[in-house]
XYZ file of C-alpha atoms in Angstrom:
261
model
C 68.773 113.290 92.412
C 68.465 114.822 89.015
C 67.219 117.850 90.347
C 70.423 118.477 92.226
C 72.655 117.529 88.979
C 72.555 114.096 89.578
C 71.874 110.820 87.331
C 70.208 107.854 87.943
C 70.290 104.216 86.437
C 66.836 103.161 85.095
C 66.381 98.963 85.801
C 69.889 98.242 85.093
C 69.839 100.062 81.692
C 69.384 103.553 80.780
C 70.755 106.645 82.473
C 68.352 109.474 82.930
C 70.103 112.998 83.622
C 66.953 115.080 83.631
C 63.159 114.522 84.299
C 62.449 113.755 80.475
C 64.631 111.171 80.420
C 62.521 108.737 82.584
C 60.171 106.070 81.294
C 56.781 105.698 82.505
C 56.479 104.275 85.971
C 56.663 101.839 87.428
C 60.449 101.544 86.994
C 63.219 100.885 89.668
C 66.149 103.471 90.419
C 69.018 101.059 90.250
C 71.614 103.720 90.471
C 72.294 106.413 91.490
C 75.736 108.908 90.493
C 76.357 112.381 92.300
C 79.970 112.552 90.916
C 82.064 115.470 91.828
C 78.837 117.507 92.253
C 79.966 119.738 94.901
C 76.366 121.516 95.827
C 74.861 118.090 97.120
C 74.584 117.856 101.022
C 73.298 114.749 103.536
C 70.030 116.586 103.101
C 69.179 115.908 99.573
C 69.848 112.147 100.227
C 66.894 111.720 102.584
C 64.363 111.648 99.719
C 65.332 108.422 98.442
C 66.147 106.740 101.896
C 66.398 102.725 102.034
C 65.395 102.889 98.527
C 65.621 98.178 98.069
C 65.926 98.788 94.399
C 69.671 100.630 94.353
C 72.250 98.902 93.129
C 74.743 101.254 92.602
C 76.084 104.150 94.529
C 78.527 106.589 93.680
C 78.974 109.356 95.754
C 82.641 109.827 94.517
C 84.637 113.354 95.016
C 81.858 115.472 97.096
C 83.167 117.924 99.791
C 79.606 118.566 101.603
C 78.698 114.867 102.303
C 79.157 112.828 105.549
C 79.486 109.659 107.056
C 75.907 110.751 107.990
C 74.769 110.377 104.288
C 75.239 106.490 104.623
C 72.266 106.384 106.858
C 70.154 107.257 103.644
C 71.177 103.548 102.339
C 71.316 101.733 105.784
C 68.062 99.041 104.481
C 69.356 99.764 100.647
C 70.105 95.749 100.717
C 70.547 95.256 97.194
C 73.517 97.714 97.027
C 76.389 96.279 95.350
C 78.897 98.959 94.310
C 80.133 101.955 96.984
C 81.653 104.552 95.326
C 83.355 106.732 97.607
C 86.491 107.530 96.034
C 87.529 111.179 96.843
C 84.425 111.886 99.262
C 86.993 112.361 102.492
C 84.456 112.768 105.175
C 82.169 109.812 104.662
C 83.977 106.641 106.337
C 82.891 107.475 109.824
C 79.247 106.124 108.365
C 80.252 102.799 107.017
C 78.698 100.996 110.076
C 74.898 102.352 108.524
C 76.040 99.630 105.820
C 76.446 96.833 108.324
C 73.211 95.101 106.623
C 73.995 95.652 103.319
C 75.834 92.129 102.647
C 75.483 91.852 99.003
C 78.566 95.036 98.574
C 81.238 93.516 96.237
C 82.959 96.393 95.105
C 84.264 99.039 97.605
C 85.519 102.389 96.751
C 87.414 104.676 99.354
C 90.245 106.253 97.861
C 91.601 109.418 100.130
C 88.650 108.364 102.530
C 89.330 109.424 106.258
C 89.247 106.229 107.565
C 90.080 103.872 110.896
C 89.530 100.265 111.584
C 86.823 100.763 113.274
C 85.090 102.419 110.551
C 85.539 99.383 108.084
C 84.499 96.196 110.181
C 81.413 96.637 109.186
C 81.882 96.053 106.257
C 84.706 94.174 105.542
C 83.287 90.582 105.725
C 81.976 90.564 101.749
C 82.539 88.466 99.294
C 84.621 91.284 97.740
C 85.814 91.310 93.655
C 86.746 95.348 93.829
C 88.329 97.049 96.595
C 90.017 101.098 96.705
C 91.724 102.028 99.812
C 94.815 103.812 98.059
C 95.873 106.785 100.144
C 93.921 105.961 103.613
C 95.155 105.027 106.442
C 95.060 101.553 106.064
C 97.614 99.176 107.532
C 98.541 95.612 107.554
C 96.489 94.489 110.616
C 93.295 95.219 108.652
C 93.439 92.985 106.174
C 92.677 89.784 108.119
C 88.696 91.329 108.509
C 88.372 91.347 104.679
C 87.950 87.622 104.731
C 86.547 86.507 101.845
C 88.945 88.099 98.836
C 89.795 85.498 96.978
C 87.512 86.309 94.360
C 88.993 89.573 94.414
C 89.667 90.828 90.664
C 90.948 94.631 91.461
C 93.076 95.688 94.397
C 94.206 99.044 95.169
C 96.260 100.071 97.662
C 98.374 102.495 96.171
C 99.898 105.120 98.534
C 98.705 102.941 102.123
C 101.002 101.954 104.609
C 101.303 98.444 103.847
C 104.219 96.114 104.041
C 104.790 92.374 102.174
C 103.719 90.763 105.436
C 100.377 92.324 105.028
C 100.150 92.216 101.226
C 100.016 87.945 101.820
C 96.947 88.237 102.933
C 96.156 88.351 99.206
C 98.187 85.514 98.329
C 95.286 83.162 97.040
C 93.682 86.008 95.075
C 94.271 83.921 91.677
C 91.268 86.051 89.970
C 93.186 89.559 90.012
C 92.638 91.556 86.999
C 94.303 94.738 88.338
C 96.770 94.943 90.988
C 97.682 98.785 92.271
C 100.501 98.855 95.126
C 102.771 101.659 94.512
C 103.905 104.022 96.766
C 103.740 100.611 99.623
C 106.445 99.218 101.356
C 106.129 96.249 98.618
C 109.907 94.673 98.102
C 110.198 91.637 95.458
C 109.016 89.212 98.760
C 106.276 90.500 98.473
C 105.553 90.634 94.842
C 106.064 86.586 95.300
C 102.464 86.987 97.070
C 100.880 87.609 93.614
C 103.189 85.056 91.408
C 99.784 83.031 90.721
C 97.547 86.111 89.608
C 98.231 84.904 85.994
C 95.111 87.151 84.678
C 96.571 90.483 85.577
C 96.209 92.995 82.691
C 97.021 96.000 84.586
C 99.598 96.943 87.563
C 100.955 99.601 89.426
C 104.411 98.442 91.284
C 105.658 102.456 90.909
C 107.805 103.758 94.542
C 108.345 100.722 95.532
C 111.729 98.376 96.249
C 110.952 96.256 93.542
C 113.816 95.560 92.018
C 115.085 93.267 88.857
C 114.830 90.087 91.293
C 111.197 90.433 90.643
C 111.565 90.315 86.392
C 110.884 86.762 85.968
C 107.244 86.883 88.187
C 106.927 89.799 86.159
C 107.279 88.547 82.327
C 105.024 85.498 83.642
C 102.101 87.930 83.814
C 101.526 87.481 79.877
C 98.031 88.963 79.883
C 99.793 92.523 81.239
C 98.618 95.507 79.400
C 99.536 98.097 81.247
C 102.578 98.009 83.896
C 103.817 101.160 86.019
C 107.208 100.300 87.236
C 108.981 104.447 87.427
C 111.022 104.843 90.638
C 111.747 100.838 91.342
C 115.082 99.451 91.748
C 114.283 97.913 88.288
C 117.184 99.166 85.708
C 117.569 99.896 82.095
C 118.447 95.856 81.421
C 115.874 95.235 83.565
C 113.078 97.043 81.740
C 114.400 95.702 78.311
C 113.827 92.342 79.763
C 110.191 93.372 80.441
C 109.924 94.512 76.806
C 111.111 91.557 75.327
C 108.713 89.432 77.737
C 105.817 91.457 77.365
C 105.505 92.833 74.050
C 101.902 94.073 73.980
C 102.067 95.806 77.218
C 102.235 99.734 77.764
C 105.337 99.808 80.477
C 105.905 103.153 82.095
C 109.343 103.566 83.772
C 111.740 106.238 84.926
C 113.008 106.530 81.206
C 109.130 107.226 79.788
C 106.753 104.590 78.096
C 107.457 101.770 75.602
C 104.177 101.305 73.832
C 103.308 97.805 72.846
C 104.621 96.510 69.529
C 102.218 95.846 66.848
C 101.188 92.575 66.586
């Protein structure tokens, strides 16, 4: 992998970018990062194929891979983290990660995707999951069932709807909620009422309107909130301000930093 202008992660601890880098064996690979290297193909994968000590994958924003390049991982049964974002041709190979159970965090932003291609893997014990701008709809979500330790949810840009969106209802543990650009109203903003730990969201190009202020202010651990084209107004947003003092809010009118404390 380094060889190709890769990185790797070194027993859960150091990242070696070149050959020097590496300790003296034995040591596992526990990671491995091609990131937006756009010379890498499904070929260069084979050499570390069902590698049990990989952790970490992140494959994100590479034009020459494939849903082929999942094969390479297909008895990689430690892997935890998927990182697809950006990588458009790879969700046709999801089903070569049927085996790999321990995946919590899934990463498919702009991925070409259809239901068929997530099934596989959509019965995890999920706490990070990316499928903003796919094709995602609301008659997927009932597969991924076993999110309620979910802490990051991003959906931004799908074709989802509040009725879908409940689904997520008892996902009390959410940390970081992006929806905008949905079909989300204020119903279904009620969904997420409970998700009391939220420090970042994205409600932007949605109906969301000032009905939704007082779930809203309740969400006291916000520090970051993108709200621009919403039905939320002026008074509205001042409300927010008042509420939330120490969060950056970004609305049609520009950004209100957070106050000093």
């Amino acid at each position: 992998m380094i060889s190709i202008g890769g990185s790797v992660e070194i027993n859960n601890q150091n990242t070696a970018t070149s050959a020097s880098q590496l300790p003296p064996p034995p040591f596992a690979v526990t990671g491995i990062s091609l990131r937006d290297n756009q010379v890498v193909t499904n070929e260069d994968l084979k050499p570390i194929a069902d590698s049990s000590s990989v952790e970490t994958l992140r494959l994100n924003n590479i034009a020459n891979i494939s849903g082929e390049c999942l094969a390479n991982f297909s008895n990689s049964l430690n892997l935890r983290v998927v990182d697809c974002n950006g990588s458009g041709k790879v969700g046709d190979g999801l089903h070569y990660l049927a085996a790999c159970e321990r995946i919590d965090d899934l990463q498919l932003w702009g991925v070409a995707l259809s239901l068929r291609d997530v099934i596989p893997v959509a019965h995890r014990k999920y706490k990070r999951i990316n499928l903003g701008s796919t094709k995602v709809t609301d008659d997927w979500f009932p597969y991924f069932d076993e999110v309620d330790d979910l802490e990051v949810l991003v959906l931004r840009y799908a074709n989802v709807s509040d009725d879908g969106l409940a689904h997520f209802r008892n996902c009390n543990s959410l940390r970081n909620l992006s929806v905008g650009g949905t079909k989300l109203t204020d119903a279904g903003l009620k969904h997420f009422q409970n998700c009391l730990q939220l420090e970042g969201t994205i409600i932007s190009e949605t109906s969301v309107s000032d009905a939704s202020i007082e779930i809203l202010s309740n969400f006291k651990n916000l520090k970051r909130m993108e709200i621009e084209n919403t039905k939320i107004t002026p008074a509205g947003v001042e409300k927010l301000r008042q509420a939330l003092p120490q969060c950056d809010i970004t609305w049609d009118g520009g950004t209100i930093k957070p106050s000093k404390p």
